[in-house]
Tab-separated table of C-alpha atoms and ligand atoms in Angstrom:
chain	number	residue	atom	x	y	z
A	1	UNK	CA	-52.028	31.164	67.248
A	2	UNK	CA	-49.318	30.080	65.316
A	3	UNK	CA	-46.909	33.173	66.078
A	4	UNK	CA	-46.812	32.221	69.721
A	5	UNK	CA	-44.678	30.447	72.129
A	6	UNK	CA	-46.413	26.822	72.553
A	7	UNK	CA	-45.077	26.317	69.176
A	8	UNK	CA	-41.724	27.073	69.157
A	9	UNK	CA	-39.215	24.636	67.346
A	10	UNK	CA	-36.790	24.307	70.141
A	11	UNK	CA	-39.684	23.633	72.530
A	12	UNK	CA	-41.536	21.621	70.277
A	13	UNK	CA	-38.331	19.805	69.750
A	14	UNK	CA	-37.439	18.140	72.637
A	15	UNK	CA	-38.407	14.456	72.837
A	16	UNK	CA	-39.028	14.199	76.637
A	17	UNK	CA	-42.454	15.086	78.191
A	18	UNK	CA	-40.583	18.044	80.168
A	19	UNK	CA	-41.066	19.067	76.357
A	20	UNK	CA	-44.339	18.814	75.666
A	21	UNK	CA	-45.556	21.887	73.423
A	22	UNK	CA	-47.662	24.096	76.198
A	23	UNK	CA	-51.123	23.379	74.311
A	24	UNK	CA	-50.709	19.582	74.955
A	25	UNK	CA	-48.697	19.506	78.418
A	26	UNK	CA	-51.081	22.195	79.903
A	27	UNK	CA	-54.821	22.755	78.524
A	28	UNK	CA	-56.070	25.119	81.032
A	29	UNK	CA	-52.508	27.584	80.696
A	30	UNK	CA	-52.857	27.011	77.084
A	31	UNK	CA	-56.176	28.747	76.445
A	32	UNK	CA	-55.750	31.382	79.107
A	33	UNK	CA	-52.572	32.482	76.307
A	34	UNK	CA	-54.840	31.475	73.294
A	35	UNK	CA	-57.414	33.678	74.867
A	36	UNK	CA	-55.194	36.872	75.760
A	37	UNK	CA	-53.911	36.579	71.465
A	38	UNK	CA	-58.087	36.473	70.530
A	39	UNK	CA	-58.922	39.420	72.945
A	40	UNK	CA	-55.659	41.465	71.424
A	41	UNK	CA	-56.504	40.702	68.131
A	42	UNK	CA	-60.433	41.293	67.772
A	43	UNK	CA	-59.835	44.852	69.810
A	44	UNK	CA	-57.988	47.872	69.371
A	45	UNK	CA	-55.352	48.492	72.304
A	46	UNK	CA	-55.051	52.097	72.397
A	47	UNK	CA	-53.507	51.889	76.066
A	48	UNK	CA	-50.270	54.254	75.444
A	49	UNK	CA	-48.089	53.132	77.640
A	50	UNK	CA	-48.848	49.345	75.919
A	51	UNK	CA	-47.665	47.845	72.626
A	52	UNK	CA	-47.397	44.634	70.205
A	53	UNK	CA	-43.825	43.002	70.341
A	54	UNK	CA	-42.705	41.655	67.469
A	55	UNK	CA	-42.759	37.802	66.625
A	56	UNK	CA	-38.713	38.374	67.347
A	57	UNK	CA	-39.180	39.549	70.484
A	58	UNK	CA	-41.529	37.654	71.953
A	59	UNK	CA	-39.204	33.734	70.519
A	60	UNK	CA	-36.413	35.874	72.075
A	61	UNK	CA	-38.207	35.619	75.755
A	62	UNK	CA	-39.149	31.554	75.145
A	63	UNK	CA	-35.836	30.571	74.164
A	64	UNK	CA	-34.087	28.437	77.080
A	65	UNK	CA	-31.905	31.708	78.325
A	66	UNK	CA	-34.712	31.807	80.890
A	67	UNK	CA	-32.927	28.671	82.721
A	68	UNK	CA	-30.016	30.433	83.476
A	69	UNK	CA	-28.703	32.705	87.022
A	70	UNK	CA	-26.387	35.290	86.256
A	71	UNK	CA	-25.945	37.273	88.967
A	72	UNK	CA	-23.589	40.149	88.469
A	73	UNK	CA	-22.422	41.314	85.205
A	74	UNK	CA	-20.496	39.910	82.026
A	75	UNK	CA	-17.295	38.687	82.499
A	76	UNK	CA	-18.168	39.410	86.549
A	77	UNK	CA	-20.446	36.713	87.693
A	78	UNK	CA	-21.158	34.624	90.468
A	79	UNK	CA	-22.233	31.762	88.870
A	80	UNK	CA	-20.317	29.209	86.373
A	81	UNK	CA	-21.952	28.636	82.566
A	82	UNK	CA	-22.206	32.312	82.032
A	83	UNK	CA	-20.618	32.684	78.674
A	84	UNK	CA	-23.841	32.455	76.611
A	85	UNK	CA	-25.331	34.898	78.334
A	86	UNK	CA	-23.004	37.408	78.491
A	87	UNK	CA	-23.112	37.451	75.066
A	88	UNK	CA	-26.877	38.610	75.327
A	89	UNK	CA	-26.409	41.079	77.729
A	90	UNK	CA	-23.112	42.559	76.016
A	91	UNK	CA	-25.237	42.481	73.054
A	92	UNK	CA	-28.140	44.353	74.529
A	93	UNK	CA	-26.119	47.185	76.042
A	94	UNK	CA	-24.028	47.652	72.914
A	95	UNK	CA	-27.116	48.611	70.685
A	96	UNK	CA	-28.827	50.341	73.529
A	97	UNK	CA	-25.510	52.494	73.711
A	98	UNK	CA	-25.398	53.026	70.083
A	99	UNK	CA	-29.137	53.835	69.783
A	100	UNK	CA	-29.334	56.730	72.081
A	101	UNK	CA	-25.105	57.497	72.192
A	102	UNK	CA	-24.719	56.944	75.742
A	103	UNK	CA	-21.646	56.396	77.580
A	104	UNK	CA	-22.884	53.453	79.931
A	105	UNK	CA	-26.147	51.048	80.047
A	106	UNK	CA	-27.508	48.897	82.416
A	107	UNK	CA	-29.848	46.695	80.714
A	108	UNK	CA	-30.932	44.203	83.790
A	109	UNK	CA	-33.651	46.195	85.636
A	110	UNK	CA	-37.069	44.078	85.437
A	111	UNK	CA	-39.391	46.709	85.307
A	112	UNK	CA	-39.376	50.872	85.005
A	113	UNK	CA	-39.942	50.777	88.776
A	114	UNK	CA	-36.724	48.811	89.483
A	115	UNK	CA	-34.776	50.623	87.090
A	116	UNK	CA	-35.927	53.846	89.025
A	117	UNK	CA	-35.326	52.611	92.112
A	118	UNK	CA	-31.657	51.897	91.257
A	119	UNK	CA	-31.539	55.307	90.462
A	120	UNK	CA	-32.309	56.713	93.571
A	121	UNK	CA	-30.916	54.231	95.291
A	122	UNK	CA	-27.559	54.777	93.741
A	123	UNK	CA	-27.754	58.430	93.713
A	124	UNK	CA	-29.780	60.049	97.064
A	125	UNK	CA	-29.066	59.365	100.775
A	126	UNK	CA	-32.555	58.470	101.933
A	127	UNK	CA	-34.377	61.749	103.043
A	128	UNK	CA	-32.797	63.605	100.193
A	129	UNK	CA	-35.580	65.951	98.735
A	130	UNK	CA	-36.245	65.753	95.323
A	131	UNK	CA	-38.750	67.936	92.857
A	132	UNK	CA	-40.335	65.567	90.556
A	133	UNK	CA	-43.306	65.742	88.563
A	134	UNK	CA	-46.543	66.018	90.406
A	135	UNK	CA	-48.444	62.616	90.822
A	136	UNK	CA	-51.974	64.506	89.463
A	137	UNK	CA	-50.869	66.197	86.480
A	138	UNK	CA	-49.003	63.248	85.145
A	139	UNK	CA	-46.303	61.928	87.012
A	140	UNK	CA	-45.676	58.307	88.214
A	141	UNK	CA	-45.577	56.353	91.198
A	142	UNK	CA	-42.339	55.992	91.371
A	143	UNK	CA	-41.852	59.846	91.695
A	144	UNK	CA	-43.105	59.947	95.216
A	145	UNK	CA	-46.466	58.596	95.708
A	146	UNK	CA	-47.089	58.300	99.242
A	147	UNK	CA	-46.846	54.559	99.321
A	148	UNK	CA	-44.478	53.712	96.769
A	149	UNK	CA	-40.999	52.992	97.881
A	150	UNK	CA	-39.888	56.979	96.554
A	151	UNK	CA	-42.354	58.544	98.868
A	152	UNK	CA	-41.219	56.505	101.723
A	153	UNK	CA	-37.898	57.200	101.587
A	154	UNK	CA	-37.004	60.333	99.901
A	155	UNK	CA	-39.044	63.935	100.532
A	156	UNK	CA	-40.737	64.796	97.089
A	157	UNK	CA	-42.039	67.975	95.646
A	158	UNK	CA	-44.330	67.903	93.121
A	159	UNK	CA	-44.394	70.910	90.183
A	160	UNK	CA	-46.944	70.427	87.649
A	161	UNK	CA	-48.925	72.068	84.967
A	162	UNK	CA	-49.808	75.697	83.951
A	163	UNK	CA	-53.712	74.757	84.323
A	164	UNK	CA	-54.655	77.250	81.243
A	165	UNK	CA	-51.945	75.683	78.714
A	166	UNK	CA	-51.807	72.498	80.374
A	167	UNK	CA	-48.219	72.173	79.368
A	168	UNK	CA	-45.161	71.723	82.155
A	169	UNK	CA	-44.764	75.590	83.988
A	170	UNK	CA	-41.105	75.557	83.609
A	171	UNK	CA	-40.868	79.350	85.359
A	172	UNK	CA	-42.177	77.737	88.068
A	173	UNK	CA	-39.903	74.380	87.685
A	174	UNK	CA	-37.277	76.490	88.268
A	175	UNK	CA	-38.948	79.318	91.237
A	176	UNK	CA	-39.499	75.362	93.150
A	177	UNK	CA	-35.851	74.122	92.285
A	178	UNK	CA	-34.568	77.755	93.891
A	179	UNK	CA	-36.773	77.492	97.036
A	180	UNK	CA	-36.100	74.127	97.315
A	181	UNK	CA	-32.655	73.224	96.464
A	182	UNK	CA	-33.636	69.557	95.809
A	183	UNK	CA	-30.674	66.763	95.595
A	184	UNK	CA	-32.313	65.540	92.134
A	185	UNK	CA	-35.354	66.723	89.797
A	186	UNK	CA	-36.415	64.229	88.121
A	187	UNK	CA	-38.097	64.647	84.589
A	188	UNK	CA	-40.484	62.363	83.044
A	189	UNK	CA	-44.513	61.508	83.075
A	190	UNK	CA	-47.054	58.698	81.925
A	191	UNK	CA	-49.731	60.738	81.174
A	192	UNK	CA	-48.099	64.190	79.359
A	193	UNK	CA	-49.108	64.742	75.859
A	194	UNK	CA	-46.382	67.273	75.014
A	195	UNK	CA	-42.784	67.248	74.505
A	196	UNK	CA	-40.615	68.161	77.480
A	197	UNK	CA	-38.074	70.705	77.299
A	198	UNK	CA	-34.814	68.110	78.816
A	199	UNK	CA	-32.151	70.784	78.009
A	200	UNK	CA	-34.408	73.744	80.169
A	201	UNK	CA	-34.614	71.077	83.249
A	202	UNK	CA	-30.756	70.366	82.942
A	203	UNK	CA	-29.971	74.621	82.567
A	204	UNK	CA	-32.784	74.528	86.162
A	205	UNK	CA	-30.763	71.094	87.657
A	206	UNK	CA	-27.566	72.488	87.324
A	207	UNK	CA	-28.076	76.365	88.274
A	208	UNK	CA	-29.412	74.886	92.081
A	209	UNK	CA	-26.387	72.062	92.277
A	210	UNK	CA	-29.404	68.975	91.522
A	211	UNK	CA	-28.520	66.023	90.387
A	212	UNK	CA	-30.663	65.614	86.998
A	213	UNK	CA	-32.744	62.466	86.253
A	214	UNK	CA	-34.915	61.591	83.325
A	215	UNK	CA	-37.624	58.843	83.429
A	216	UNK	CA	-38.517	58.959	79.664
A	217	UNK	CA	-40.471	55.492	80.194
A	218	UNK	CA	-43.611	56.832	77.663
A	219	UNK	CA	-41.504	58.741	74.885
A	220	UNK	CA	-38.314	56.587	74.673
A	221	UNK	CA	-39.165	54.975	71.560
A	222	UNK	CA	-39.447	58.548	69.505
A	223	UNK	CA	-36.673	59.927	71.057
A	224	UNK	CA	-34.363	56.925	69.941
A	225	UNK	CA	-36.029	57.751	66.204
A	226	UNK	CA	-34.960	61.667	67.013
A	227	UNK	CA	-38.497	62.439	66.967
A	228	UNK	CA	-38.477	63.859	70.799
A	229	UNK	CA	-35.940	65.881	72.934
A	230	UNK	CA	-32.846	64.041	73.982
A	231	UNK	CA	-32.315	64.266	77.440
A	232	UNK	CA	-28.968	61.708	77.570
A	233	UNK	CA	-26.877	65.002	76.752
A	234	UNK	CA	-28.184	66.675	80.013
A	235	UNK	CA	-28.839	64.036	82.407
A	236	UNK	CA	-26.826	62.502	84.840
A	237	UNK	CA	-28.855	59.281	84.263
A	238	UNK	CA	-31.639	58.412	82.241
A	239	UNK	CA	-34.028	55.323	82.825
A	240	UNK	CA	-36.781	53.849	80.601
A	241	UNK	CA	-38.834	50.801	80.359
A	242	UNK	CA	-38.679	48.877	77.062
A	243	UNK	CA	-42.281	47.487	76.436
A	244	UNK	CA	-43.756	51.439	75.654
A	245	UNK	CA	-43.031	52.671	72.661
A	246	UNK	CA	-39.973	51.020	72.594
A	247	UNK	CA	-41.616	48.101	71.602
A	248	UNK	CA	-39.692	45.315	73.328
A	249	UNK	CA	-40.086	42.811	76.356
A	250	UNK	CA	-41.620	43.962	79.041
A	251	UNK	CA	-38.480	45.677	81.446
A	252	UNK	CA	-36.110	48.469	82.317
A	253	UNK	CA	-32.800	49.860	81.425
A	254	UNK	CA	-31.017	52.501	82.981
A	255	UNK	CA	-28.288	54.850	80.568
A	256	UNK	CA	-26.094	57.147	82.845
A	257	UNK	CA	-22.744	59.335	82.965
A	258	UNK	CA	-19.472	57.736	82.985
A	259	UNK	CA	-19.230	59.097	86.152
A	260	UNK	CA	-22.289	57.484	88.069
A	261	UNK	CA	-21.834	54.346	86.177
A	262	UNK	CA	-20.564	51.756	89.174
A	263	UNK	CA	-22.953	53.820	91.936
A	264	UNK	CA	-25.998	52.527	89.228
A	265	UNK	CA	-25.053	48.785	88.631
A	266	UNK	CA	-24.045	47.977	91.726
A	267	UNK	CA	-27.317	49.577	93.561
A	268	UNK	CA	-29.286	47.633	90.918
A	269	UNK	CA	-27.372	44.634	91.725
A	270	UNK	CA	-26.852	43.976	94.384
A	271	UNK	CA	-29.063	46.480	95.732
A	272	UNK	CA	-32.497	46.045	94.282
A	273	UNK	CA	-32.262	42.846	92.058
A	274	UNK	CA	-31.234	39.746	92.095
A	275	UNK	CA	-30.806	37.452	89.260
A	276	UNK	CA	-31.211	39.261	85.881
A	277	UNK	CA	-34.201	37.742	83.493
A	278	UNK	CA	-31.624	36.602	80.335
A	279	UNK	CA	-34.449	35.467	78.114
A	280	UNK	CA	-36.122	38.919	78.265
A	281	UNK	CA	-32.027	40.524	78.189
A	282	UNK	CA	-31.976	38.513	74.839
A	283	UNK	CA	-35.366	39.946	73.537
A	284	UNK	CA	-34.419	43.549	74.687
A	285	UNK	CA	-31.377	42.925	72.328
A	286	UNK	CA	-33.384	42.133	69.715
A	287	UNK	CA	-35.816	45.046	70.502
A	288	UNK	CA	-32.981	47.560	70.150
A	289	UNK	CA	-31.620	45.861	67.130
A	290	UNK	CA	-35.110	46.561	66.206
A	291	UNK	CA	-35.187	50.566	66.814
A	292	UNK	CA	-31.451	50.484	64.619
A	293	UNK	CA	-33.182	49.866	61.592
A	294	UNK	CA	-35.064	52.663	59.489
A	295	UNK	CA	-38.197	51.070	59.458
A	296	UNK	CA	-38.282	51.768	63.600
A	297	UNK	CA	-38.064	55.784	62.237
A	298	UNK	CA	-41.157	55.163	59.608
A	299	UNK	CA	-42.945	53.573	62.579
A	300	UNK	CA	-42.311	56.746	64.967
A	301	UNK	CA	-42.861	58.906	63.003
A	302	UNK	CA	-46.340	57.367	62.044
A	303	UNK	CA	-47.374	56.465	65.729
A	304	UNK	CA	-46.550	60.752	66.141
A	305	UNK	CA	-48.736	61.366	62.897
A	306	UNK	CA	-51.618	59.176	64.228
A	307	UNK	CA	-52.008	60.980	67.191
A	308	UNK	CA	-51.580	64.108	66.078
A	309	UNK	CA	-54.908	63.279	63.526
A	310	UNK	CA	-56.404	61.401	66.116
A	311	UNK	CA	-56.580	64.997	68.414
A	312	UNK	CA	-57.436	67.017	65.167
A	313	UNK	CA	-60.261	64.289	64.974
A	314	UNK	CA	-61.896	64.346	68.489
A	315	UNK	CA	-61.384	68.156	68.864
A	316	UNK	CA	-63.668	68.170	65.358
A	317	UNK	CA	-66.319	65.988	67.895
A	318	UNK	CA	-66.241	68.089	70.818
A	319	UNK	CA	-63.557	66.929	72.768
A	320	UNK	CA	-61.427	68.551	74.949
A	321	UNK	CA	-58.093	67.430	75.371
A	322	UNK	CA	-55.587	68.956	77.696
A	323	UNK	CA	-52.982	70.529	76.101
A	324	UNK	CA	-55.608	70.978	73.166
A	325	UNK	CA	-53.761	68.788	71.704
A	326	UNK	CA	-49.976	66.477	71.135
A	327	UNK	CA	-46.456	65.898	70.225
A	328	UNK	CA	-46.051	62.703	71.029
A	329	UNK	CA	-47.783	59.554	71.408
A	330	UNK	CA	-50.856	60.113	73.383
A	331	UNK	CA	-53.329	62.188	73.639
A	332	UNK	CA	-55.276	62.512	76.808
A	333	UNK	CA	-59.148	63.498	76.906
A	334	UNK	CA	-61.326	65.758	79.469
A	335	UNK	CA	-64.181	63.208	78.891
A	336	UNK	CA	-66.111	66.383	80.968
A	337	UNK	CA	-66.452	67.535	77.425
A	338	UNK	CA	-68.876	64.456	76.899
A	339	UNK	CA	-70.464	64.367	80.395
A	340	UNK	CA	-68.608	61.059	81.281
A	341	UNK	CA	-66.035	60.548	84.354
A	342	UNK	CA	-63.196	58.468	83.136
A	343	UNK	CA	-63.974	55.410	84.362
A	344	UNK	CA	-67.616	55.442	82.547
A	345	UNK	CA	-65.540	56.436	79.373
A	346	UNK	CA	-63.506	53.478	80.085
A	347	UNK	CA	-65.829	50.989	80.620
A	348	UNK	CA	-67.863	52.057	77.972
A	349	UNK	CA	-64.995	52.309	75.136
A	350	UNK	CA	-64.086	48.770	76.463
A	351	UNK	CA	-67.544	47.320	75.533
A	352	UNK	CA	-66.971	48.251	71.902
A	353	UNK	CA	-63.104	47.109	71.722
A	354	UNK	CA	-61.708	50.039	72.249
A	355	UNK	CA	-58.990	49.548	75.514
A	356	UNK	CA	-58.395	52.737	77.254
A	357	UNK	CA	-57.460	53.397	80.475
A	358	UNK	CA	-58.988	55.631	83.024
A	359	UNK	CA	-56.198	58.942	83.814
A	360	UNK	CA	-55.992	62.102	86.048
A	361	UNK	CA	-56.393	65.062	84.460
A	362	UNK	CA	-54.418	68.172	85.373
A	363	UNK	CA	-56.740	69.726	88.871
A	364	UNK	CA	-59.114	66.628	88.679
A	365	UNK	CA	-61.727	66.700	91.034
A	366	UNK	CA	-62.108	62.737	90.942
A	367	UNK	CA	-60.506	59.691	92.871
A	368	UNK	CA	-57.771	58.432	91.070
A	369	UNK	CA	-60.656	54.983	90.517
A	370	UNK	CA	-62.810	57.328	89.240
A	371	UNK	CA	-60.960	60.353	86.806
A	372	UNK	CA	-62.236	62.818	84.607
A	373	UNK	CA	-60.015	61.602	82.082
A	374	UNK	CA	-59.091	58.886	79.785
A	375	UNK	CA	-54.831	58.676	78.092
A	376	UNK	CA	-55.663	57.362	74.621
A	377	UNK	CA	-52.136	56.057	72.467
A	378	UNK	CA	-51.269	55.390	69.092
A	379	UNK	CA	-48.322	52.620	69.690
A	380	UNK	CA	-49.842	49.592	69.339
A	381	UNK	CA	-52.650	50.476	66.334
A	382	UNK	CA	-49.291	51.824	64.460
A	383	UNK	CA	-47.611	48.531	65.241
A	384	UNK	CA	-50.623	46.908	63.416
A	385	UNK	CA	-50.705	48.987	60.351
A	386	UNK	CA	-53.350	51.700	61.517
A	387	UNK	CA	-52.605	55.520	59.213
A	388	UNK	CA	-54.306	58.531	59.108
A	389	UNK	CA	-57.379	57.114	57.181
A	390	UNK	CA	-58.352	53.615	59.704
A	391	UNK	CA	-57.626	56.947	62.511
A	392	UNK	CA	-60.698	58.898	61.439
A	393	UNK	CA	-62.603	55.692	61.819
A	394	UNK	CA	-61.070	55.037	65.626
A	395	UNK	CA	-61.646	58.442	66.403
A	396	UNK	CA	-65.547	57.734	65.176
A	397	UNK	CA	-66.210	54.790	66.984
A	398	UNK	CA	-64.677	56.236	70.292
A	399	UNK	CA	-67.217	58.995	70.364
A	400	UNK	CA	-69.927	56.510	69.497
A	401	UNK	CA	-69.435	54.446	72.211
A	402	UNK	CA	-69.059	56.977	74.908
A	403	UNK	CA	-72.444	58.604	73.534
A	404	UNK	CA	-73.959	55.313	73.835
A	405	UNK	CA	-72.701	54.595	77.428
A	406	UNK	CA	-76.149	53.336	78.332
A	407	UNK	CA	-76.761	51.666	75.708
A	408	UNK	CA	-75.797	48.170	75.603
A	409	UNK	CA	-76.829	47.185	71.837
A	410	UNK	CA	-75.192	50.143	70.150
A	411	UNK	CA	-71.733	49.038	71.922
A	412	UNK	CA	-72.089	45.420	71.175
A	413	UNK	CA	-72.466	46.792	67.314
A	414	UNK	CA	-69.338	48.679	67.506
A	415	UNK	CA	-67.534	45.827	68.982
A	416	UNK	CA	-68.851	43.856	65.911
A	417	UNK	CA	-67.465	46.662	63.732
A	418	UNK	CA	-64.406	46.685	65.701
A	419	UNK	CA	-63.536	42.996	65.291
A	420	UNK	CA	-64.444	43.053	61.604
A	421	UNK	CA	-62.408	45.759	61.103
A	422	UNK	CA	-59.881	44.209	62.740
A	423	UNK	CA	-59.392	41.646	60.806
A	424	UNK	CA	-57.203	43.469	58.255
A	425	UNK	CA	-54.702	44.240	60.743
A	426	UNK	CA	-53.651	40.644	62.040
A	427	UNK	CA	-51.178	40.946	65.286
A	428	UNK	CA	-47.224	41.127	64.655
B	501	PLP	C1	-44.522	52.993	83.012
B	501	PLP	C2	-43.699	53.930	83.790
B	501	PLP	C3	-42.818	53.483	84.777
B	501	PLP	C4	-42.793	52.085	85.342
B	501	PLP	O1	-42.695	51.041	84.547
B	501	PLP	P1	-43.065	49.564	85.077
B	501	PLP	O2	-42.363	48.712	84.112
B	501	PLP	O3	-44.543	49.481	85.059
B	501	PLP	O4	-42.522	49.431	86.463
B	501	PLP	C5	-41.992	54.408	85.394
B	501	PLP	N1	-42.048	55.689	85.056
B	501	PLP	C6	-42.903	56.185	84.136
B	501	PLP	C7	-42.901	57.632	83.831
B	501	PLP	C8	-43.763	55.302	83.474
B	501	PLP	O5	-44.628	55.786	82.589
């Protein structure tokens, strides 16, 4: 393992036993991380909303920033010692600015959820009604599941999916929006294959006097590479988490209008958060430092390519895939077209290193534990090297293993196949 933490010089450095590199000061911890880099590196992750951070990132979240509180904001804190760390976090939201040319940034949220939930918080009364995308046909749980802090509070709508195209119905986005006269539609989804139309929501948002928000957690990474709508020129804020295809720590960050911009930091702190996580601030610098360069372009634009042939290549096999196919980063299967539920499909492309996860499909009969679908993404095999060619073999092995459900030999082969393969594409 010697790209992760335990070794790091600074750690590594200190003479105390408070230093002690991890694999000496703490066996059992040790090998649970040793364990986590084998099981990433003998398998193929093709979990899209998951990714491998670079060996930047990843020193970026060790380094000793993670010793330091910082509530508030640079050059506004409550606590003494802050001027390292405002450095990070001024650093941060400058490239995050510059990378998708928004006015204001708020690079503290912990997670997507948090970021979201300073964006409602900041921006809806609670019992505000809001028309977000339905939960079944791709949405997230932050955009009004029942028992997620959204549903509790605020009165969601769901609009979803033409069932025949399976793309968004954006005739009847915008019959809902007039019927409803929501306070905010939200745009966004974890499990939509296409791109969405931003500048038709904002034309919807602002014709029925809605505040517009876009949760572009899954395609933020190819819209900073221009390789997806925009939606910062029609939104009135714009959240996304930075560990999807952005590539970075795992987190949130929240871009918004000049006007909104003290409503959104000050619900986020003090209203949802407390102290910010300045080791992972640091890493989300280096992240977006990251997506400046041209090389974060060639990598879009390849993660895009290698789903696009890995559709073309399981349509060949009999799939069918909702939408019929992608524009982004994912494509997600009807594993009805094989005779498997999702969760069978799962288990069964897990068995030969494949990771998948289990999804709704658009009018699903199945439990959300149970599916008819599985969300298959190209970020992290892209991250590792994987083009067009090593594709055709992924897209072989995943119909081999969900034809040989039952059969445990034939998966432990592929596994073996798997890991062997993988051994030309070492982790980042
Ligand atoms: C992943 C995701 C989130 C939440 O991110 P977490 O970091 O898991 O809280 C929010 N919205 C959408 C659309 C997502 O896909």
């Amino acid at each position: 393992m010697s790209n992760s933490n335990p070794q790091h010089p600074m750690v590594a450095a200190s003479p105390s036993t408070h230093g002690q590199p991890l694999a000496e000061a703490d066996a059992e911890a040790f090998r649970i991380a040793q364990d986590e880099y084998e099981r990433e590196a003998t398998g193929l992750e093709l979990i899209a909303s998951e990714n491998h951070t670079s060996r930047a990132v990843r020193e970026a979240m060790s380094t000793y920033l993670t010793n330091k509180y910082a509530e508030g904001y640079p050059g506004a804190r409550y606590y003494g010692g802050c001027e390292v760390v405002d450095r990070a976090e001024d650093l941060a939201r400058t490239r995050v600015k510059q990378l998708f040319s928004a006015v204001h940034a708020n690079v503290q949220p912990h997670s997507g959820a948090q970021a979201n939930q300073a964006v409602y918080q900041a921006l809806l009364q609670h019992g505000d009604s809001v028309l977000a995308m339905d939960l079944n046909h791709g949405g997230h749980l932050t955009h009004g599941h029942p028992k997620n802090f959204s549903g509790v509070f605020f009165k969601f709508t769901g609009y979803g999916v033409n069932p025949e195209t399976g793309r968004i119905d954006y005739d009847l986005v915008r019959t809902k929006a007039r019927e409803l006269r929501p306070r905010m539609i939200v745009a966004g989804a974890s499990a939509y294959p296409r791109a969405i139309d931003f500048a038709t929501f904002g034309e919807i948002a602002r014709e029925v006097g809605a505040l517009f928000f876009v949760d572009m957690a899954h395609p933020a990474g190819l819209v900073a590479a221009k390789l997806h709508p925009d939606p910062v020129p029609h939104a009135d804020a714009v959240s996304f988490t930075t560990h999807k295809t952005m590539r970075g720590p795992r987190g949130g960050t929240v871009l918004c209008k000049e006007e909104h911009k003290k409503k959104i930091d000050s619900a986020l702190f003090p209203g949802v958060q407390g102290g910010p996580l300045m080791h992972v601030i640091l890493a989300k610098a280096v992240a977006f430092g990251e997506a400046l360069q041209p090389s974060f372009v060639q990598y879009q634009t390849q993660v895009k390519k290698n789903a696009a042939r890995l559709g073309e290549r399981l349509l060949e096999r009999g799939f069918r895939l909702v939408s019929g196919g992608t524009d982004n980063h994912m494509v997600l299967v009807d594993c009805r077209s094989k005779g498997l539920t999702g969760k069978d499909a799962e288990a069964a492309l897990g068995k030969a290193g494949l990771t998948v996860n289990k999804n709704l499909i658009p009018g699903d009969p199945e439990k959300p534990m149970v599916t008819s679908g599985v969300r298959i993404g190209t970020p992290a095999i892209t991250s590792r090297g994987l083009k067009e060619a090593e594709i055709d073999r992924v897209a072989q092995w995943i119909d081999e293993a969900m034809a040989a459900r039952n059969d445990e030999a034939r998966l432990a082969k592929i596994h073996g196949e798997v890991r062997d393969f993988c051994r030309a594409y070492p982790l980042p």
